[in-house]
Coordinates of C-alpha atoms in Angstrom, one line a residue:
Chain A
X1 CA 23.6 -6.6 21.1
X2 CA 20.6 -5.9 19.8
X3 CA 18.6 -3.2 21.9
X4 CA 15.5 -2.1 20.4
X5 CA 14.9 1.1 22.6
X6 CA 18.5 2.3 21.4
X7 CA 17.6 1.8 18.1
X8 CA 14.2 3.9 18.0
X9 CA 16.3 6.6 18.9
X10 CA 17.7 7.0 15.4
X11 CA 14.2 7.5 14.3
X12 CA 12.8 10.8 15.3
X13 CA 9.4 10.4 13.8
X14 CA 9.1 7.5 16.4
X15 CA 8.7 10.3 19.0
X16 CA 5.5 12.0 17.3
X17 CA 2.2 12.6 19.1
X18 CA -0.6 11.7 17.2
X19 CA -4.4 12.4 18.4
X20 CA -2.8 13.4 21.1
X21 CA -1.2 9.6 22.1
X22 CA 2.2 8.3 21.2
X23 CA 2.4 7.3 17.3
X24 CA 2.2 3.5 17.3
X25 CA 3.6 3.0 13.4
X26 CA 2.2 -0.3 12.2
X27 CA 2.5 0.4 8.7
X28 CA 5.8 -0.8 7.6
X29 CA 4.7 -2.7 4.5
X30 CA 3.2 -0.2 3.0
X31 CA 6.8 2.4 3.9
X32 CA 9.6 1.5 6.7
X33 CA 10.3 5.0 8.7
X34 CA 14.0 6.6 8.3
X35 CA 16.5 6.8 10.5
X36 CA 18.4 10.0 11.2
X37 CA 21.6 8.6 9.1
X38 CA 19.4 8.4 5.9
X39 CA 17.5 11.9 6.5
X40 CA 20.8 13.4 6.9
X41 CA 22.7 11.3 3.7
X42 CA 19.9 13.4 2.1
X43 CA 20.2 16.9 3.2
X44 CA 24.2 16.7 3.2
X45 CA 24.0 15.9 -0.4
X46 CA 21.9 19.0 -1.0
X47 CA 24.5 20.9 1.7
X48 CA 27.4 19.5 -0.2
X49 CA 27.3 17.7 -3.2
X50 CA 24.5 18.7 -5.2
X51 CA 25.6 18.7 -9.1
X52 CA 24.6 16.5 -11.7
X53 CA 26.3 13.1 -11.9
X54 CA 28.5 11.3 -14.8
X55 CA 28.7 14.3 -17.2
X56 CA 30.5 16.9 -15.3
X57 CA 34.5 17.6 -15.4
X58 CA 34.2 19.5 -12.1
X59 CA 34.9 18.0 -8.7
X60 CA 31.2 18.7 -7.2
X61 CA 30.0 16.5 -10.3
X62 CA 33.0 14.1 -9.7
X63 CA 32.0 13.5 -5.5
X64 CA 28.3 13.3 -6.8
X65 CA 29.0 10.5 -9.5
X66 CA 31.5 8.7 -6.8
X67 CA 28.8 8.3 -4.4
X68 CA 25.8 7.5 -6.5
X69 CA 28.0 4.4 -8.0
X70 CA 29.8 3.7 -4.5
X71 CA 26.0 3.1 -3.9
X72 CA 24.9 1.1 -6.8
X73 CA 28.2 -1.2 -5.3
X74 CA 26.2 -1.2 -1.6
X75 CA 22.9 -2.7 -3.3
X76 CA 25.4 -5.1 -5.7
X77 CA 27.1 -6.4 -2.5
X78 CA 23.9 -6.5 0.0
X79 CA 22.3 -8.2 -2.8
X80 CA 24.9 -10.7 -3.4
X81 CA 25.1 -10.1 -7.1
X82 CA 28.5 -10.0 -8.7
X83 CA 28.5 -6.9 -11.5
X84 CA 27.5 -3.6 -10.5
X85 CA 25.9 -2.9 -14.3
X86 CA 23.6 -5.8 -13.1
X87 CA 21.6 -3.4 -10.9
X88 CA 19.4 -0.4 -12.2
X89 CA 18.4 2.1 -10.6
X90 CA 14.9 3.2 -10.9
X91 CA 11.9 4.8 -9.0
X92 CA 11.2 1.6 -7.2
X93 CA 9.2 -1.3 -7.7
X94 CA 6.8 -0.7 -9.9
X95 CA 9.0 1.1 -12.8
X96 CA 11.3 -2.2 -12.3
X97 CA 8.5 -3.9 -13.5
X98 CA 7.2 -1.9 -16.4
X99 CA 11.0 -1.7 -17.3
X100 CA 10.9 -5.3 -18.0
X101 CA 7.0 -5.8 -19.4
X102 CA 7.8 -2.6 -22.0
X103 CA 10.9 -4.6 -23.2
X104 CA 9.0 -8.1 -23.6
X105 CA 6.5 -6.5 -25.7
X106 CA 8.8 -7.0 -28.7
X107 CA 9.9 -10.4 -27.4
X108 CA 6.6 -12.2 -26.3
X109 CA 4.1 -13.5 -29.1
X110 CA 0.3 -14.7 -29.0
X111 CA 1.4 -18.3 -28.2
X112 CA 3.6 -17.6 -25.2
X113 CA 1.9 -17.5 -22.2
X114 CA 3.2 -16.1 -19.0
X115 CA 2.3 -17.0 -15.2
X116 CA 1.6 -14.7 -12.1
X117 CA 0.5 -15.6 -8.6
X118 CA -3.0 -14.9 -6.6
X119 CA -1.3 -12.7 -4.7
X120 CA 0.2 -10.6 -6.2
X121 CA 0.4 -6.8 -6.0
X122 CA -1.8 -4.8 -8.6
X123 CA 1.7 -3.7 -9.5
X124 CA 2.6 -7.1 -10.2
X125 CA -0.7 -8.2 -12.2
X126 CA -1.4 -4.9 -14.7
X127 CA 2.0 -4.2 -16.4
X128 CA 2.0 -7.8 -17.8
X129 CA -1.9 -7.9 -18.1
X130 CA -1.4 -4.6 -20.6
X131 CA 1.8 -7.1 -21.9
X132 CA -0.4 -9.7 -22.8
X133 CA -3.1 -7.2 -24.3
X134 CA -0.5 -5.8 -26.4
X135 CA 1.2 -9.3 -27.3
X136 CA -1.7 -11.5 -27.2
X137 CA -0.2 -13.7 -25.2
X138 CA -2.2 -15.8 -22.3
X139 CA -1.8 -15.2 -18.6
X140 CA -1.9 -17.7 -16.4
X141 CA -2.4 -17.2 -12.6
X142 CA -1.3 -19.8 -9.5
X143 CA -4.1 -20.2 -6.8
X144 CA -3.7 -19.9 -3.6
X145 CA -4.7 -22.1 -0.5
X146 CA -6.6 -21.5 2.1
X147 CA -3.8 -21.1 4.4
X148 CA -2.3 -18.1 2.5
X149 CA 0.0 -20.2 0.3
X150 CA 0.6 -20.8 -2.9
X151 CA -0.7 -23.9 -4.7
X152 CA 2.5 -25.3 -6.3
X153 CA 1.2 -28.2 -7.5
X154 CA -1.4 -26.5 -9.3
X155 CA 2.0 -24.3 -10.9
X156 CA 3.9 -27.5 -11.6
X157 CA 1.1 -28.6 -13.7
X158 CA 0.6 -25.2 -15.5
X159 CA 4.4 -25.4 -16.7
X160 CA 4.5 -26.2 -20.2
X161 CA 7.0 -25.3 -23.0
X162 CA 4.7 -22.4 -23.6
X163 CA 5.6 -20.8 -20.8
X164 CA 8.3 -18.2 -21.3
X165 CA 8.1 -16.2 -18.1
X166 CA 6.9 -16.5 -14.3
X167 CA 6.3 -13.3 -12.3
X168 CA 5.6 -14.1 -8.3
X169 CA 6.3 -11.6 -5.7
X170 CA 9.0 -13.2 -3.1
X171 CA 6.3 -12.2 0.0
X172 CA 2.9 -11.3 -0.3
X173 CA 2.4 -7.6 1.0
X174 CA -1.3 -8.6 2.3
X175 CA -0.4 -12.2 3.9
X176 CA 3.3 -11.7 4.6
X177 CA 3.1 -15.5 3.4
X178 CA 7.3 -16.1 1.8
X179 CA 6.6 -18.1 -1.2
X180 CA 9.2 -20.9 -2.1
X181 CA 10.7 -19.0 -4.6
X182 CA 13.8 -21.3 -4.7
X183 CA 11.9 -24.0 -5.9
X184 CA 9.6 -21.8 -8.1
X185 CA 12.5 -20.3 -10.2
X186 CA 14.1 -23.9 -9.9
X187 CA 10.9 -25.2 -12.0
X188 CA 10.8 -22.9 -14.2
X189 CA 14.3 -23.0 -15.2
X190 CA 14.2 -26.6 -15.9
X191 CA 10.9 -25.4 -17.9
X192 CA 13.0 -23.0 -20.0
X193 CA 11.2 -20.4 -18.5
X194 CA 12.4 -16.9 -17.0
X195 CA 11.5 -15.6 -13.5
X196 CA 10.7 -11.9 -12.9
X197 CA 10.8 -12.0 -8.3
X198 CA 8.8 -8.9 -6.7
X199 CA 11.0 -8.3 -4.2
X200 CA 9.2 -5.3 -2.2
X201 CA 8.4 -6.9 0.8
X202 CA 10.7 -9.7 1.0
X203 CA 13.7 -7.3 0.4
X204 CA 13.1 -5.7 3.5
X205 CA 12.5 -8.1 5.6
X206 CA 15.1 -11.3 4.6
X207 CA 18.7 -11.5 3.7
X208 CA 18.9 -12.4 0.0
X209 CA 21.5 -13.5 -2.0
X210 CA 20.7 -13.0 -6.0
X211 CA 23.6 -15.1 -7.6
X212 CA 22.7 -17.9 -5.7
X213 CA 19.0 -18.0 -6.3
X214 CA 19.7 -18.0 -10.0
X215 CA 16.6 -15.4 -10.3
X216 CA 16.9 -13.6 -13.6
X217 CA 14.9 -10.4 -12.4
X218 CA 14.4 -8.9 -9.0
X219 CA 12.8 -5.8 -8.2
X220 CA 12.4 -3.6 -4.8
X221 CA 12.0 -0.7 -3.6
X222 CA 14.2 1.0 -0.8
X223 CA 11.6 3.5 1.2
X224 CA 10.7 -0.7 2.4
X225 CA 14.3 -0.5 3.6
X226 CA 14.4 2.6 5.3
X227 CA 15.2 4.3 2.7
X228 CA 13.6 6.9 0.6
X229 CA 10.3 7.3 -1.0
X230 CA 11.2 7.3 -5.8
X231 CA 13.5 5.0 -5.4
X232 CA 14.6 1.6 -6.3
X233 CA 16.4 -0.6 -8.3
X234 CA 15.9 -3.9 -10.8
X235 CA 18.8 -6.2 -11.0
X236 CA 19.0 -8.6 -14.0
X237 CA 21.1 -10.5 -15.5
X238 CA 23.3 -9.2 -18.1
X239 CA 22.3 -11.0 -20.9
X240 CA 18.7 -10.6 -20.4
X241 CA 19.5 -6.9 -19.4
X242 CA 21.7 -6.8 -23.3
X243 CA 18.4 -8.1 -24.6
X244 CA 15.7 -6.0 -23.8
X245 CA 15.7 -3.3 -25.4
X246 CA 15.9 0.7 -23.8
X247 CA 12.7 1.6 -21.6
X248 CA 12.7 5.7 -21.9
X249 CA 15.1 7.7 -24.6
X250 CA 16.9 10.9 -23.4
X251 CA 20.0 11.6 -21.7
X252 CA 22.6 9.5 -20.0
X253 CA 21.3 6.6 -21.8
X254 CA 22.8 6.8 -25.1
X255 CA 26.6 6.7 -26.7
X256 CA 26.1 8.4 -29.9
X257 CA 23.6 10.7 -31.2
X258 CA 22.9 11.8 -35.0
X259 CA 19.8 12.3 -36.9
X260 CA 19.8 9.5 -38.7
X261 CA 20.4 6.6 -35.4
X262 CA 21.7 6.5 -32.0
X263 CA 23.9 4.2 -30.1
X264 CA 22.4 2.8 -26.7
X265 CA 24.5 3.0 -23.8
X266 CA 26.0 0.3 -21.8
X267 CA 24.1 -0.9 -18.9
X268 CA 23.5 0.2 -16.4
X269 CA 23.1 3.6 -17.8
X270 CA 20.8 2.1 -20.9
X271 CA 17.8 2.1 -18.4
X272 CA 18.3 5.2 -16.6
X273 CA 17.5 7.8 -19.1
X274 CA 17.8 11.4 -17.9
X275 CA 19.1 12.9 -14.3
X276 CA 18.0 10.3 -11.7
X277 CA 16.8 10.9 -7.8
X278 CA 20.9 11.3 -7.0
X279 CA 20.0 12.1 -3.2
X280 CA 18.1 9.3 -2.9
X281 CA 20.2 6.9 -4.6
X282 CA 22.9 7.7 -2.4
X283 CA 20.6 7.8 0.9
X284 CA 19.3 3.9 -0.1
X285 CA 23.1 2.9 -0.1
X286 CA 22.9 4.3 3.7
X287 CA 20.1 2.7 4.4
X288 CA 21.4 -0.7 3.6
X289 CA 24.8 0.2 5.6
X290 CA 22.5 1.0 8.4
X291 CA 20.3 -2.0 8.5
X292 CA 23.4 -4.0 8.1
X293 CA 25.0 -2.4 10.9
X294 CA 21.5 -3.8 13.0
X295 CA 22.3 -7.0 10.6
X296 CA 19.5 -9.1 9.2
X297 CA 20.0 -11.6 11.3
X298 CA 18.8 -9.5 14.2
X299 CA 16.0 -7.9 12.2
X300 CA 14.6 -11.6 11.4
X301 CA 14.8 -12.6 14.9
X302 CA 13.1 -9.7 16.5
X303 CA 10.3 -9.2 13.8
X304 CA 9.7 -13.4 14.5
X305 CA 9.5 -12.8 18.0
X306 CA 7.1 -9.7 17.2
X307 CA 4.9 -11.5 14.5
X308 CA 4.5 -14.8 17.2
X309 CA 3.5 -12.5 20.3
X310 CA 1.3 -10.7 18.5
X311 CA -0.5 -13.9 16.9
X312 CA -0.6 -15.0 20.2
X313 CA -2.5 -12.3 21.6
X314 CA -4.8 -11.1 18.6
X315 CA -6.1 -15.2 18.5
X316 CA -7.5 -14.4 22.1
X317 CA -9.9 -11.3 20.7
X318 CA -13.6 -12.9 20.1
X319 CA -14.7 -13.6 16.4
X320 CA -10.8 -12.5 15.1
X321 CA -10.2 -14.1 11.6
X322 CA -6.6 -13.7 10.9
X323 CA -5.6 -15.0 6.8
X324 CA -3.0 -16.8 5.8
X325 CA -1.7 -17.8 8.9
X326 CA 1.1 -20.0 8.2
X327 CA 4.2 -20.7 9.4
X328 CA 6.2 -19.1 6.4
X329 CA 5.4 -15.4 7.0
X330 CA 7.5 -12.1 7.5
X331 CA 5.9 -9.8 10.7
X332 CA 2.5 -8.4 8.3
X333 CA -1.0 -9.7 10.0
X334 CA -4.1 -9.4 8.5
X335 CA -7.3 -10.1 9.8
X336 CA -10.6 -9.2 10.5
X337 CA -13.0 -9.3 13.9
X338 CA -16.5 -10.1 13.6
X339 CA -18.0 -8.4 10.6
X340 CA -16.7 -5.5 11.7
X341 CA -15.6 -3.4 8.5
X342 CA -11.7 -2.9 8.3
X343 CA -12.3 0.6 7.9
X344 CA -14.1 0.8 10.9
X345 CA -11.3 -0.7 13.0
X346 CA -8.9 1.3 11.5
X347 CA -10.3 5.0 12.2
X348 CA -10.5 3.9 15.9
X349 CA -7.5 2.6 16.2
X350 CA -6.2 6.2 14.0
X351 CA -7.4 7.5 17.6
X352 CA -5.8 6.2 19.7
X353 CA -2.9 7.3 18.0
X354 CA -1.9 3.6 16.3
X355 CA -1.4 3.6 12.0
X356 CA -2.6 0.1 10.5
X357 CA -3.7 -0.2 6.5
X358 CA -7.3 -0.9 6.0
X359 CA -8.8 -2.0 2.9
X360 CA -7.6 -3.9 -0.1
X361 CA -4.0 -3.2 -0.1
X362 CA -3.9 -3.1 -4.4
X363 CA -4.9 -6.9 -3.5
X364 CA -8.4 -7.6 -5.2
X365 CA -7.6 -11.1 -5.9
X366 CA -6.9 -12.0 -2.4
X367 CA -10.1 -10.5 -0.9
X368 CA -12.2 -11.8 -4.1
X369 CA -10.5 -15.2 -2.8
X370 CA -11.5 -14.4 0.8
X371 CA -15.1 -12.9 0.0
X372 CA -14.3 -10.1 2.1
X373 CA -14.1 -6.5 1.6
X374 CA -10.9 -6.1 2.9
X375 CA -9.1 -6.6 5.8
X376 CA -7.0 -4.7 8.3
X377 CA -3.3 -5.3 7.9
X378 CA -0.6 -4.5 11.0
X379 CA 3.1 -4.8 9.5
X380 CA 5.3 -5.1 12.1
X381 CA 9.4 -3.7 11.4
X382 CA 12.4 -4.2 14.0
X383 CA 12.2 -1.1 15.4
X384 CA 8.7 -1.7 16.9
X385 CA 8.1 -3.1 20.4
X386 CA 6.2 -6.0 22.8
X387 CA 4.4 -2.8 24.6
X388 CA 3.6 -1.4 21.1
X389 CA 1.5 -4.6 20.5
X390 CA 0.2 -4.5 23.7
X391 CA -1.5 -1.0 23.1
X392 CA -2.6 -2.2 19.8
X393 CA -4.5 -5.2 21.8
X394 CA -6.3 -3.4 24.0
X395 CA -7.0 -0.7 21.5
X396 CA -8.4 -3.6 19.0
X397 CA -10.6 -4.3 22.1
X398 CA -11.8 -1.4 23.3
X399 CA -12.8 -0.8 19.2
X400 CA -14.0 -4.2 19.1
X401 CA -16.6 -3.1 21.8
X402 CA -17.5 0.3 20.6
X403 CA -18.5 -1.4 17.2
X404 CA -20.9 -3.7 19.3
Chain B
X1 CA -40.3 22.4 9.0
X2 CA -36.4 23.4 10.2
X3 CA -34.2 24.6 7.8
X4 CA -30.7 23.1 6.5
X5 CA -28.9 25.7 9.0
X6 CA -31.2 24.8 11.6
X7 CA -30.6 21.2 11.7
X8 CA -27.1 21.8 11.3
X9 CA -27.6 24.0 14.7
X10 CA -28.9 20.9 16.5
X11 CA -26.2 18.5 15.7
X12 CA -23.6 21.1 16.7
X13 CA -25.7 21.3 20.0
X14 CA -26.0 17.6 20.3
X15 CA -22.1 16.9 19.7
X16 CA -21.1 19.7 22.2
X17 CA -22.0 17.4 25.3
X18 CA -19.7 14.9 23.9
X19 CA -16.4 15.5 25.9
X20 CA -14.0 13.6 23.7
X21 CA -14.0 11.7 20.4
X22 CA -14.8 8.1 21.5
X23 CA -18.0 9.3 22.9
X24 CA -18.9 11.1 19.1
X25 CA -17.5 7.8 17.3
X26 CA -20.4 6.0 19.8
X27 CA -22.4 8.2 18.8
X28 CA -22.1 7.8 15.3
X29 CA -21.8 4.4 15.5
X30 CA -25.1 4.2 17.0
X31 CA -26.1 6.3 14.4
X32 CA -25.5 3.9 12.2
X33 CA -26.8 0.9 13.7
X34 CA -30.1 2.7 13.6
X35 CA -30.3 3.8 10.0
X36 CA -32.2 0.8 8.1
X37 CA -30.6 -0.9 5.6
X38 CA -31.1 -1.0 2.1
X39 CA -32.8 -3.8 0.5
X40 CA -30.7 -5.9 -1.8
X41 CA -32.3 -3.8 -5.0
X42 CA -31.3 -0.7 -4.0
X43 CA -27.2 -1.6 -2.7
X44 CA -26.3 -1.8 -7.0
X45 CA -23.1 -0.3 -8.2
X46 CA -25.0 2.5 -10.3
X47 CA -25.8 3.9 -6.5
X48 CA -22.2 3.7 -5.0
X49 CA -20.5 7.2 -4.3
X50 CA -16.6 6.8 -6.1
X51 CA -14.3 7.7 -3.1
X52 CA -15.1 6.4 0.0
X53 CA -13.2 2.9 0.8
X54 CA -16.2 1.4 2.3
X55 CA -19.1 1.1 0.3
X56 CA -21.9 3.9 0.3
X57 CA -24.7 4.0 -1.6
X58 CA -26.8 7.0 -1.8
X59 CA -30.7 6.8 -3.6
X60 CA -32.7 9.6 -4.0
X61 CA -36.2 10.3 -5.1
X62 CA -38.1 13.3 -5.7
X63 CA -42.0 14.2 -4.7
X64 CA -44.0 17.2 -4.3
X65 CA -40.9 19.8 -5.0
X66 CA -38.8 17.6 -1.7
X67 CA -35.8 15.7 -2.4
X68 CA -35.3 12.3 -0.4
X69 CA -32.1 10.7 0.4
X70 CA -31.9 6.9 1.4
X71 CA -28.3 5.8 2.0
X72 CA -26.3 2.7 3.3
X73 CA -22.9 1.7 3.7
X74 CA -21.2 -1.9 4.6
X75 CA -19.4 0.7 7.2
X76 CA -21.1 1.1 10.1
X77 CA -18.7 4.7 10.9
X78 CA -19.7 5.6 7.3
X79 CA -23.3 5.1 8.2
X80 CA -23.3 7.2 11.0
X81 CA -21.5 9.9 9.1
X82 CA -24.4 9.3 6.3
X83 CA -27.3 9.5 8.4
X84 CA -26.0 13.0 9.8
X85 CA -25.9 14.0 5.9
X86 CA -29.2 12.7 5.4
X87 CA -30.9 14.2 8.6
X88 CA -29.5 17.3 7.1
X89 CA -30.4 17.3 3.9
X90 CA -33.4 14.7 2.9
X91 CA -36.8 16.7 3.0
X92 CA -36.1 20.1 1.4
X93 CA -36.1 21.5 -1.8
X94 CA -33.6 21.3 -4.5
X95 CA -32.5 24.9 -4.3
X96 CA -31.9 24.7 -0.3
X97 CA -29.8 21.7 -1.1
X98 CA -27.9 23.7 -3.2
X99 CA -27.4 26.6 -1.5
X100 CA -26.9 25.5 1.7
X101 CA -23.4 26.3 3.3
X102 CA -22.1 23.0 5.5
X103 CA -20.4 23.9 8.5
X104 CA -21.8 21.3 11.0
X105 CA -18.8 19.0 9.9
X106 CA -16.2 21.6 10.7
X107 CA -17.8 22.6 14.2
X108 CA -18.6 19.2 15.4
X109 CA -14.9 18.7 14.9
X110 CA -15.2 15.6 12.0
X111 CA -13.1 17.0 9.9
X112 CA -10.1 16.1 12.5
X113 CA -11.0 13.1 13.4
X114 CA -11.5 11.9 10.2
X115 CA -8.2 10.8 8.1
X116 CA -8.0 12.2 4.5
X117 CA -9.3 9.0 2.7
X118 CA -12.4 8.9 5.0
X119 CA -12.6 12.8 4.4
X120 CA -12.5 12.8 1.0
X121 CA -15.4 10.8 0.8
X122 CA -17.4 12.7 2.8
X123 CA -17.0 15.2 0.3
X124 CA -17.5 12.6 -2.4
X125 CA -21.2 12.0 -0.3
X126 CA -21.7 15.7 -0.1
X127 CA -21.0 16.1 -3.8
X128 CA -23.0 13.7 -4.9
X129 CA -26.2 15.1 -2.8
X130 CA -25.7 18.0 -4.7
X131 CA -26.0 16.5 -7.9
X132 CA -29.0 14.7 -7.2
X133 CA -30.5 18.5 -6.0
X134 CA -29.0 20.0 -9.3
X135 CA -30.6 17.1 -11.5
X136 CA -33.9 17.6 -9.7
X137 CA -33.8 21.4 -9.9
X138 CA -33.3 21.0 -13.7
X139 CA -36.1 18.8 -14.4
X140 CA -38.6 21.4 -12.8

């Protein structure tokens, strides 16, 4: 039974008073809030376990080690993917990504040409940009539509046997549009081509199952997933994984060390080079146990119901402009009123105590497609509430009419 | 003529009748309304402050030992927030600028209703007044 007010009870930052009026959190694309089961996985490590993992004979080292792998076979499981060397640890998202551009630098040449989306992340767009400066290879980019969708007829077109990677994020963090990346990695498959899937906001919000979508990268991050802030992880497949070569040297990551060579490591432990966030590791592994225990299922569902009523209600405020309304969308609203600037929607509604993002969102592409400075963006997670949006109405309002 | 402090005296004044902060964000936001924009000549990247996430530009010009300021944001909260900057510091001399001490923010309680980004470029706008001073106060 899913009971939303129980649930914000394992949240203690959900009680907060901010500007002197109950925190209305709104910002769960950019970080999800922690439940009390993952602050204290965190602090018990520290309290019991602390010790550095895979190198020590002693039993504090041993209990450490256990628990970061029992977690990296949490993320394998949740994640539907079926070796546990398949998934790397890393700082999140973004070093996912720079784990795999780095290694294509020696693999890419100046007649490959690579394709990203419209909307992607800056995260998503520089590390292969710098790729392509490096390799002189040609990016290509997929438009979007006016709706907040991707063009895929524009993409099936741009498929050639040139084209030796596609990098799309699964959900856009400024839209909340879901792209079709079944039929995206289906394409380029039968193109020969490899798919890198930024999986930041979609991990968070949809049930996912690796093996079956056939992706041969996916990267996320886990403070998305009420998890921790440094933390992360980049499944690939094994060959591909085999084939890239190491991101960072140091320790952990190597078998044998002289002078003259050294002997890489066997994945995982090839791409995680020197003492990793342990704590945090093994507090993500909670925080997939605990949104499992909610179950996706139930997460969908609410956030759906969240992400219609407040549709609903913001298409009633005069002059609102809401983009990429579609029907394929995760709970993340942007939109503008008037030609009111986002940033001065978003300091009122700071004061009355309610945290949207303003601005860009590391999405230049998007607003350079919109013509607009920037927008203001409401993310919506399944611990928010129907009274939560109705504050964040009326505070919209009241803002809309002090702006004049 | 008033000086820096005594402008900044008059705005602490004129903010203590406001009894809570969405009568000052009116107030600033009528503020801006009422500050003229610039012309399309004048809103160029080489006169945008670096910091603020909406768009300020600052132009400044110097006459019989006085430093102007002209500014303009696409942020009408920005532009109130700049017109209290420029009502405070176009119309003196470079050294004033320079040495004045700005505690009007502080008092009028800004500071706590800004959040850090918008904060940091109020500093950014501050700054950059000061630069323009120190440039003039070089030429002399």
């Amino acid at each position: 039974m899913f009971d939303v007010y129980k649930i914000r009870e394992d949240f203690p930052i959900l009680d907060r008073i901010v500007n002197n009026t109950d925190l209305v959190y709104f910002d769960n694309a950019a970080t999800s809030q922690t439940p009390i089961q993952v602050i204290d996985a965190i602090s018990d490590y520290y309290k019991k376990f602390n010790s550095n993992i895979h190198r020590g004979l002693h039993s504090l080292s041993a209990d450490a080690t256990s628990q970061y792998e029992e977690s990296r076979t949490k993320v394998r499981k949740h994640f539907g993917v079926s070796e546990n060397h398949e998934i790397i640890f890393t700082s999140g998202t973004t070093h996912g990504i720079n784990i795999v551009s780095s290694g294509l630098q020696s693999i890419l040449t100046k007649d490959d040409e690579i394709i990203i989306s419209a909307m992607e992340h800056h995260s998503n767009i520089v590390p292969w940009q710098m790729l392509c400066e490096k390799t002189g290879a040609t990016m290509r980019v997929i438009p979007i539509k006016n709706d907040g969708t991707l063009d895929i007829d524009e993409y099936k077109s741009m498929l050639n046997p040139k084209v030796k990677f596609v990098f799309v994020n699964h959900v856009s963090n400024t839209l909340g549009t879901i792209n079709p990346i079944e039929l995206i990695i289906e394409l380029a498959h039968k193109n020969n081509s490899q798919v890198l899937i930024d999986g930041a906001q979609g991990a968070a919000h949809l049930k996912i199952n690796l093996n079956e979508l056939n992706v041969d990268y996916y990267v996320a991050s886990a403070h998305k997933l009420c998890g921790p802030t440094g933390v992360g992880f980049l499944y690939g497949k094994s060959e591909l994984l085999n084939s890239l070569p190491a991101y960072q040297g140091g320790g952990e990551m190597i078998s044998n060390v002289t002078f003259e060579k050294t002997e890489y490591a066997d994945l995982p432990h090839k791409f995680e080079a020197g003492t990793p966030n342990i704590a945090g590791v093994i507090a993500f592994g909670v925080a997939l146990d605990y949104m499992n225990s909610i179950g996706f299922d139930n997460i969908e569902n609410h956030e759906k119901e969240l992400l219609d009523y407040a549709t609903e209600n913001l298409k009633k405020i005069d002059g609102i402009k809401i983009y990429g309304d579609n029907n394929q969308k995760i709970s993340v609203i942007s939109f503008n009123i008037g030609n009111h600037h986002p940033s001065d929607i978003g300091s009122i509604l700071d004061q009355f105590g309610i945290a949207v993002r303003t601005g860009q969102h590391c999405t230049q592409p998007i607003m350079d497609f919109y013509k607009i400075p920037g927008t203001v963006r409401a993310s919506f997670s399944f611990y928010n509430t129907k009274s939560e949006i109705d504050l964040f109405i009326d505070a919209l309002i009241k803002a809309s009419k002090m702006l004049g | 003529m008033q000086t820096i402090q005594q402008i900044q005296n008059e705005i602490i004044d004129e903010f203590d009748f406001f009894e809570d902060w969405s009568e000052k964000y009116q107030y600033l936001i009528d503020l801006g309304k009422n500050l003229p924009n610039f012309d399309n000549n004048s809103r160029i990247d080489s006169n945008l402050i670096k910091g603020c996430q909406s768009k300020v530009w600052l132009n400044s010009s110097f006459k019989n030992n006085i430093v102007i300021f002209e500014a303009d944001s696409d942020a009408i909260i920005s532009k109130g927030i700049i017109s209290l900057l420029i009502r405070v510091f176009s119309g003196h001399r470079p050294e004033d600028i320079l040495e004045a001490k700005i505690d009007f923010i502080e008092k009028i309680g800004l500071n706590t209703h800004l959040s850090q980004t918008r904060a940091n470029g109020l500093l950014a706008m501050i700054k950059q007044i000061k630069i323009y001073a120190l440039a003039y106060q070089s030429k002399q």
